[in-house]
PDB file of C-alpha atoms in Angstrom:
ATOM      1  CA  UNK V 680       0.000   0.000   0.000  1.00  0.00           C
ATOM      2  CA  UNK V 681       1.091   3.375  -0.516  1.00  0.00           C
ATOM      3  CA  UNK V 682       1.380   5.507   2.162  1.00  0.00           C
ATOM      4  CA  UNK V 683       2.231   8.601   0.671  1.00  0.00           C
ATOM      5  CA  UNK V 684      -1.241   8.755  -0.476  1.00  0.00           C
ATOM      6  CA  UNK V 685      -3.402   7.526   2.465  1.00  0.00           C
ATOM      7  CA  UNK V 686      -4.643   9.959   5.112  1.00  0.00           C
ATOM      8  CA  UNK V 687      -2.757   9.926   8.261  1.00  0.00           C
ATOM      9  CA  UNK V 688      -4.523   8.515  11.420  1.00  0.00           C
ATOM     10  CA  UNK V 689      -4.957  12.155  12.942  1.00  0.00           C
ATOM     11  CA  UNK V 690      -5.664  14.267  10.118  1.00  0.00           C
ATOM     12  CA  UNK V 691      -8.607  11.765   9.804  1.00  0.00           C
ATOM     13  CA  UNK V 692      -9.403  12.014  13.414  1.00  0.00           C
ATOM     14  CA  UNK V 693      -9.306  15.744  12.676  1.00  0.00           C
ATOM     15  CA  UNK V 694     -11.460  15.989   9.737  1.00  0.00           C
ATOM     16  CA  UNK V 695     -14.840  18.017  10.093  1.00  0.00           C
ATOM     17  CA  UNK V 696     -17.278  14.820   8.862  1.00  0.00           C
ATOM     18  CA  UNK V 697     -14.887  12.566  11.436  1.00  0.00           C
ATOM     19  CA  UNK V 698     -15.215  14.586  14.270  1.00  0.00           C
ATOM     20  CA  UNK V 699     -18.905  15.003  14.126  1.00  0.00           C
ATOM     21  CA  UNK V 700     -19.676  11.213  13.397  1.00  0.00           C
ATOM     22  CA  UNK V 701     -20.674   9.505  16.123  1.00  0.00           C
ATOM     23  CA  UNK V 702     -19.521   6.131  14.933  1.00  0.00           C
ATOM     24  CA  UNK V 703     -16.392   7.365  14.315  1.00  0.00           C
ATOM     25  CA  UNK V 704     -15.653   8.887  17.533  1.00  0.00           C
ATOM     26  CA  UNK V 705     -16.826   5.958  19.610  1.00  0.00           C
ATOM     27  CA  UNK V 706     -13.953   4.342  16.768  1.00  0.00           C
ATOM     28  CA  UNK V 707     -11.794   6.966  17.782  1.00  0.00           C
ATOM     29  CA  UNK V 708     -12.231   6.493  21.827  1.00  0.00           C
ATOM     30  CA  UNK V 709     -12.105   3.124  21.410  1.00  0.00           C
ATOM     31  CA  UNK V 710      -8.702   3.234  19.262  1.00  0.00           C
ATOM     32  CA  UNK V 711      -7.525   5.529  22.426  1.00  0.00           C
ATOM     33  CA  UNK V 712      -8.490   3.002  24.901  1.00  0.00           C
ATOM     34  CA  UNK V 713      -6.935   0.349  23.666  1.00  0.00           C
ATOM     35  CA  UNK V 714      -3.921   2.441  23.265  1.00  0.00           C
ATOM     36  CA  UNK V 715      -3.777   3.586  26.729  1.00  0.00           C
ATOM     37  CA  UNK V 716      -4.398  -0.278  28.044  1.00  0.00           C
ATOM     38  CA  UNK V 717      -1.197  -1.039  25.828  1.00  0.00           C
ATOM     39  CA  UNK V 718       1.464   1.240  26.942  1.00  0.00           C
ATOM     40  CA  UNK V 719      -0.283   2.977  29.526  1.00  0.00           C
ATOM     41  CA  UNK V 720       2.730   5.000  30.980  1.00  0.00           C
ATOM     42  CA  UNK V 721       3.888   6.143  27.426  1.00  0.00           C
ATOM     43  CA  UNK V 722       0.548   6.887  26.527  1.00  0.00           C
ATOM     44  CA  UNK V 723       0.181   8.927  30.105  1.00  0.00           C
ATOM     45  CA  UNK V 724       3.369  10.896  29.102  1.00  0.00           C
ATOM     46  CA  UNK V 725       2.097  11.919  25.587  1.00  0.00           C
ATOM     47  CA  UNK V 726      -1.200  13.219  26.959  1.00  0.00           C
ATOM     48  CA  UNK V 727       0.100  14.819  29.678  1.00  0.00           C
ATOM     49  CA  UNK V 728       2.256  16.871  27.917  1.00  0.00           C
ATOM     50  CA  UNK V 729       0.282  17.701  24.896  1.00  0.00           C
ATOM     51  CA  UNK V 730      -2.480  18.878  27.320  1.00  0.00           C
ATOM     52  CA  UNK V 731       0.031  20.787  29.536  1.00  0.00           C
ATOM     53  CA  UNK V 732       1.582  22.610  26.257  1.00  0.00           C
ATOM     54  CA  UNK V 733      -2.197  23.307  24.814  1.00  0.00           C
ATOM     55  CA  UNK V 734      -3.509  25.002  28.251  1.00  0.00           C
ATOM     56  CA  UNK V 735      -0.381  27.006  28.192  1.00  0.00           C
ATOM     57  CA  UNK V 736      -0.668  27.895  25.240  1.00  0.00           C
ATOM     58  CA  UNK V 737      -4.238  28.649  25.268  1.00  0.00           C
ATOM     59  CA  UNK V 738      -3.729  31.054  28.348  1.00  0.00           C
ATOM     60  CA  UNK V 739      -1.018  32.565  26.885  1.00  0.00           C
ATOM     61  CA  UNK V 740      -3.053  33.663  23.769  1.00  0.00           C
ATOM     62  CA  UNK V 741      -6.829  33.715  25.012  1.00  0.00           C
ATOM     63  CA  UNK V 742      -6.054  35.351  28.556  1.00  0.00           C
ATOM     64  CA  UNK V 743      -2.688  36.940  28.652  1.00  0.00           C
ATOM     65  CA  UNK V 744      -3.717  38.184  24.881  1.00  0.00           C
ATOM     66  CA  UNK V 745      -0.849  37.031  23.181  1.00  0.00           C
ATOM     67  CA  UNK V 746      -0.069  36.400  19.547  1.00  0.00           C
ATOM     68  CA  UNK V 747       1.292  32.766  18.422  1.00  0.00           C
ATOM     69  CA  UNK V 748       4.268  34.905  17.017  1.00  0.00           C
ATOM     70  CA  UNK V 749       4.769  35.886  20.707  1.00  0.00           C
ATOM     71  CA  UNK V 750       4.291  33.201  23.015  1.00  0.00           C
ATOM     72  CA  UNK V 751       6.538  32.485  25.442  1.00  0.00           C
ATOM     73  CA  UNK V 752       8.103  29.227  24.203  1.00  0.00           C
ATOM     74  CA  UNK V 753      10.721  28.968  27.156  1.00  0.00           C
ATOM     75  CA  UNK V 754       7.248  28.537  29.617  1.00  0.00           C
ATOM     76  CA  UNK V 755       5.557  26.701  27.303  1.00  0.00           C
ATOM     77  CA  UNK V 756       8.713  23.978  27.052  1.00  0.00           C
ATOM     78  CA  UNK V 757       8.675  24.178  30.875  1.00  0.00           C
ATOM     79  CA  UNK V 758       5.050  22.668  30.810  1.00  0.00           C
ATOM     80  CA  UNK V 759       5.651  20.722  28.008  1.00  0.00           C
ATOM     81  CA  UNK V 760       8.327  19.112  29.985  1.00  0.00           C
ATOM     82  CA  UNK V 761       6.943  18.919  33.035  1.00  0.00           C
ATOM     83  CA  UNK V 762       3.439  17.529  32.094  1.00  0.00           C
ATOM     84  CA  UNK V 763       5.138  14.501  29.828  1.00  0.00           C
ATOM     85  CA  UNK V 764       7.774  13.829  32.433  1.00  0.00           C
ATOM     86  CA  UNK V 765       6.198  14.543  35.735  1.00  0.00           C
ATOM     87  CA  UNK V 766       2.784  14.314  35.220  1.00  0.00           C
ATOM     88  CA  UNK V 767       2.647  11.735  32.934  1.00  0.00           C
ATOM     89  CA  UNK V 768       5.478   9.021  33.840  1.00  0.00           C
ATOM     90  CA  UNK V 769       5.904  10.096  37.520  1.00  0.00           C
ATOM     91  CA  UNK V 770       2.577  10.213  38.475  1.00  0.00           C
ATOM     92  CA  UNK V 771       1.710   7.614  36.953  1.00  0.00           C
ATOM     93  CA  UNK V 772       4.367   5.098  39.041  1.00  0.00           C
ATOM     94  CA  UNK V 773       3.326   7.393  42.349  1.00  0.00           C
ATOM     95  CA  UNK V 774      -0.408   7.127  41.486  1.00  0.00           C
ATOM     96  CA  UNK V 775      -0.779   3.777  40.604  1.00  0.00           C
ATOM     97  CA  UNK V 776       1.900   2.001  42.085  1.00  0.00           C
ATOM     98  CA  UNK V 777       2.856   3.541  45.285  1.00  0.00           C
ATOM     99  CA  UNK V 778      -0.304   5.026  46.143  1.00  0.00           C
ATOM    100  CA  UNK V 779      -2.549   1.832  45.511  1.00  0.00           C
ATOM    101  CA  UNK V 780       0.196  -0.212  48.006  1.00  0.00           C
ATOM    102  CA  UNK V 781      -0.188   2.519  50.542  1.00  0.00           C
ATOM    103  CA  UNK V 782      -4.178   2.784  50.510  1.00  0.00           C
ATOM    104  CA  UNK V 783      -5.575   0.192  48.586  1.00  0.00           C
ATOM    105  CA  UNK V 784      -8.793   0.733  47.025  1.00  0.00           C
ATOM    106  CA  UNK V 785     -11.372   2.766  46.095  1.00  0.00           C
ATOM    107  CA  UNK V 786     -13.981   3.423  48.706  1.00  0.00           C
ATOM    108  CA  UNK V 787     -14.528   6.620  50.365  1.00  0.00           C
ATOM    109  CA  UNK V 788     -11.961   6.041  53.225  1.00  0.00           C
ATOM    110  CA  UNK V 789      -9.334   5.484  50.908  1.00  0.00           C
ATOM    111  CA  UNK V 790     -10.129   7.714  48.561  1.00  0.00           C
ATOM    112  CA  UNK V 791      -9.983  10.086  51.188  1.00  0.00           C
ATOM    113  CA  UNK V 792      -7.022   8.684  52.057  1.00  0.00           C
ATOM    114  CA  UNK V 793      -5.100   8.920  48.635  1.00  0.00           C
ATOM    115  CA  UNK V 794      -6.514  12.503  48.253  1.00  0.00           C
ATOM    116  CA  UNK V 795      -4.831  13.967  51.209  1.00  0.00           C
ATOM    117  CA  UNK V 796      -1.580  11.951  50.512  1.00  0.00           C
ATOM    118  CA  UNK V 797      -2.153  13.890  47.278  1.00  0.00           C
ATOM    119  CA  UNK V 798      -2.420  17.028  48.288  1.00  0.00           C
ATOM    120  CA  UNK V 799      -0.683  17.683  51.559  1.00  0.00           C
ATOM    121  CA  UNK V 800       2.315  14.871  50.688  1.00  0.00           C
ATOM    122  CA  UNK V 801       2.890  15.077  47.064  1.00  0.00           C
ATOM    123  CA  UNK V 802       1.609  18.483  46.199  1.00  0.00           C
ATOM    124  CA  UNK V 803       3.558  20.924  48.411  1.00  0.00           C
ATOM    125  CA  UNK V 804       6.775  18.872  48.296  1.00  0.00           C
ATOM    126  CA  UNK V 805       7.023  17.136  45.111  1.00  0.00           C
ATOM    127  CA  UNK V 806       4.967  18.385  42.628  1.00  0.00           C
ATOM    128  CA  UNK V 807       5.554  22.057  42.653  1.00  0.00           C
ATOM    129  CA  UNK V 808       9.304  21.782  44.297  1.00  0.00           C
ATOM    130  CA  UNK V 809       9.701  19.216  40.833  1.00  0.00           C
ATOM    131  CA  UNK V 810       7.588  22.046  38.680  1.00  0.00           C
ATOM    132  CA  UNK V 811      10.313  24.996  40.049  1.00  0.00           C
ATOM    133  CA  UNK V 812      13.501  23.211  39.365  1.00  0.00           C
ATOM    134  CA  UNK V 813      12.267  22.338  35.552  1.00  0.00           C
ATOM    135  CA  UNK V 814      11.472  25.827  35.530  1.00  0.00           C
ATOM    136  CA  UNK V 815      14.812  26.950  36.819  1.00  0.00           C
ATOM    137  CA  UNK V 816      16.647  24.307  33.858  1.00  0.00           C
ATOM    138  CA  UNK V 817      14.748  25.935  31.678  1.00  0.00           C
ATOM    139  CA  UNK V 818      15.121  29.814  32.639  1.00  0.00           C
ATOM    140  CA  UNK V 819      19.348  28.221  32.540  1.00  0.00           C
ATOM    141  CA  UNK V 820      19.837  28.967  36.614  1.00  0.00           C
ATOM    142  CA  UNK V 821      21.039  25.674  36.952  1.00  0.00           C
ATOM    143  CA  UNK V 822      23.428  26.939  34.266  1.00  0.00           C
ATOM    144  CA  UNK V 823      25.023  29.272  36.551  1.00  0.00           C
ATOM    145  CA  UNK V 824      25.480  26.895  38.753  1.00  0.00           C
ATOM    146  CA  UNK V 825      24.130  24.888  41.499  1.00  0.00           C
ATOM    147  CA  UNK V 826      23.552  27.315  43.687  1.00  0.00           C
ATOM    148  CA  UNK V 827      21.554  29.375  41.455  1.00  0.00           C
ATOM    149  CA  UNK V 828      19.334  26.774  40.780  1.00  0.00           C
ATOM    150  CA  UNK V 829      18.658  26.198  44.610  1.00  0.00           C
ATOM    151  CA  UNK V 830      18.025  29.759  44.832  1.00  0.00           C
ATOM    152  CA  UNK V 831      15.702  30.111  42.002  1.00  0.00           C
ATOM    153  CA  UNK V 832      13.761  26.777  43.204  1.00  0.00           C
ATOM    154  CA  UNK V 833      13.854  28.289  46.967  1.00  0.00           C
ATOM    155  CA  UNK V 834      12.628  31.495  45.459  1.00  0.00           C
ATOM    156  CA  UNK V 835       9.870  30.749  43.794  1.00  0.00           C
ATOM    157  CA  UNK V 836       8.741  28.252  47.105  1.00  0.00           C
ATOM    158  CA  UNK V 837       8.878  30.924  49.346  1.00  0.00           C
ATOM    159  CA  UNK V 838       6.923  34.201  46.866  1.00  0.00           C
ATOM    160  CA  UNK V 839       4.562  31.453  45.011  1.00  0.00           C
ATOM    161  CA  UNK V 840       3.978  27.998  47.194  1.00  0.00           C
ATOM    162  CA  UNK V 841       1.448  29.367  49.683  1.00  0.00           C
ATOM    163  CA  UNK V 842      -1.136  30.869  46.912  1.00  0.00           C
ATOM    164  CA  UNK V 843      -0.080  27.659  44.944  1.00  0.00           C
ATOM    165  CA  UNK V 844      -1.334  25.696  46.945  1.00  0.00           C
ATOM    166  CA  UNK V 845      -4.367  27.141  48.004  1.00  0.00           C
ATOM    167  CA  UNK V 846      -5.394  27.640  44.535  1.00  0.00           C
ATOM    168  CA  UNK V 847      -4.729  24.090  43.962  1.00  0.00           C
ATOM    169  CA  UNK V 848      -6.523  22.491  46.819  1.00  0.00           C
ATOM    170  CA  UNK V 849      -9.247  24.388  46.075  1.00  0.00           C
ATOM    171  CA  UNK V 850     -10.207  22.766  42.630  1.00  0.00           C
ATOM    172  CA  UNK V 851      -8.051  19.390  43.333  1.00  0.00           C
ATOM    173  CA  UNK V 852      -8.551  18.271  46.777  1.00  0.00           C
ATOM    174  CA  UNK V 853     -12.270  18.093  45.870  1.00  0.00           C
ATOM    175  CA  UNK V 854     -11.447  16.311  42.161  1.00  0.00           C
ATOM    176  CA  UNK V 855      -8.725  13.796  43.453  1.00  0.00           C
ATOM    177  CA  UNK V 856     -11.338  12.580  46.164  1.00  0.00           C
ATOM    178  CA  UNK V 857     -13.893  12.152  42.948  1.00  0.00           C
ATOM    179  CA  UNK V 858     -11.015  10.848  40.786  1.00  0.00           C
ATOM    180  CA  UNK V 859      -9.882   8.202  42.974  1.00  0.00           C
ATOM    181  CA  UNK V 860     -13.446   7.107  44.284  1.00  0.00           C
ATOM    182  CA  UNK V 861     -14.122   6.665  40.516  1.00  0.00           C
ATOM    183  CA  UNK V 862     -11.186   5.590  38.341  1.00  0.00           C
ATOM    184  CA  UNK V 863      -9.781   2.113  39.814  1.00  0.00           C
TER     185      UNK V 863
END
C-alpha cells in the first residue's frame, strides 16, 4: 500500500465529517483506549504533555492576549516538559503504584485517604518543588550553577507555594477525592 497517499490517522481524526460522526468517535475512543491499556505509561506521558503545552498555550493567547508569534516558548517547554515527564510518567508510578500499596482501594476512606496523601504529601513537596527546578533548567539557573538553581527553586517556594497551593486544593482536593473514588 502506498502511504504517501493515504490519510494519516490524525488528520482523519481531525477531519470536520470525522469529528462530528458519532460512529467514528466511539472508533476513535475506542482506538484511544486500547492504546492507553497497551502502553499505559507512554501513553500517560504523551497526553500529559500535549495537554500541559495546549492550556499554556491557550492562556497565553486567550487570557494573557498574546499572539502565536509571541508566546513564550521557554514557559511553554517548561510545561511541556513537566506535564510529559512529571505528570505523565511520575505520576503515573506514584499514582498507581505507590499510592494503591499505601491505601488500597477505592472506597470513600481510601479515597480520602489517597486525596490527602495527594495534596498535603505530594503536592507541596514534590509536585511544585519538581515544577520549580524544571522551571529553573529551563530559565538556565542551573546553568550558573548549582547554587543558582537552589536559589531560584527556593525562590519561587517561598513568593509562590502558599497561593499555589491554596489555589490548587481548592479545585483538586475536591477532584482527586472524585477521581480516585471513581477511576480504579
Amino acid at each position: 500500500r502506498n502511504h504517501a497517499s493515504s490519510p494519516s490517522l490524525l488528520s482523519s481524526l481531525l477531519s470536520p465529517t470525522t469529528m462530528f460522526s458519532l460512529p467514528s468517535l466511539s472508533a476513535t475512543i475506542r482506538s484511544l483506549n486500547a492504546m492507553a491499556a497497551a502502553r499505559p505509561v507512554a501513553f500517560g506521558a504523551t497526553s500529559a504533555a500535549f495537554k500541559t503545552t495546549t492550556a499554556d498555550v491557550l492562556v497565553q493567547t486567550a487570557v494573557e492576549g498574546r499572539s502565536l508569534e509571541t508566546l513564550d516558548l521557554r514557559r511553554t517547554a517548561v510545561f511541556t516538559l513537566f506535564g510529559g515527564g512529571w505528570m505523565g510518567f511520575g505520576q503515573y508510578y506514584l499514582y498507581c503504584r505507590l499510592f494503591e500499596r499505601l491505601v488500597p482501594g477505592t472506597t470513600a476512606l481510601a479515597s480520602a485517604g489517597k486525596a490527602a496523601l495527594d495534596q498535603l504529601v505530594h503536592v507541596p513537596l514534590l509536585y511544585f518543588p519538581l515544577f520549580y527546578s524544571i522551571d529553573a533548567l529551563l530559565q538556565g539557573a542551573w546553568a550558573r550553577g548549582v547554587a543558582c538553581g537552589v536559589e531560584h527553586v527556593q525562590h519561587r517556594l517561598r513568593t509562590e507555594l502558599k497561593e499555589s497551593l491554596y489555589a490548587n486544593w481548592s479545585l483538586w482536593l475536591p477532584a482527586s477525592f472524585v477521581g480516585f473514588r471513581l477511576v480504579p
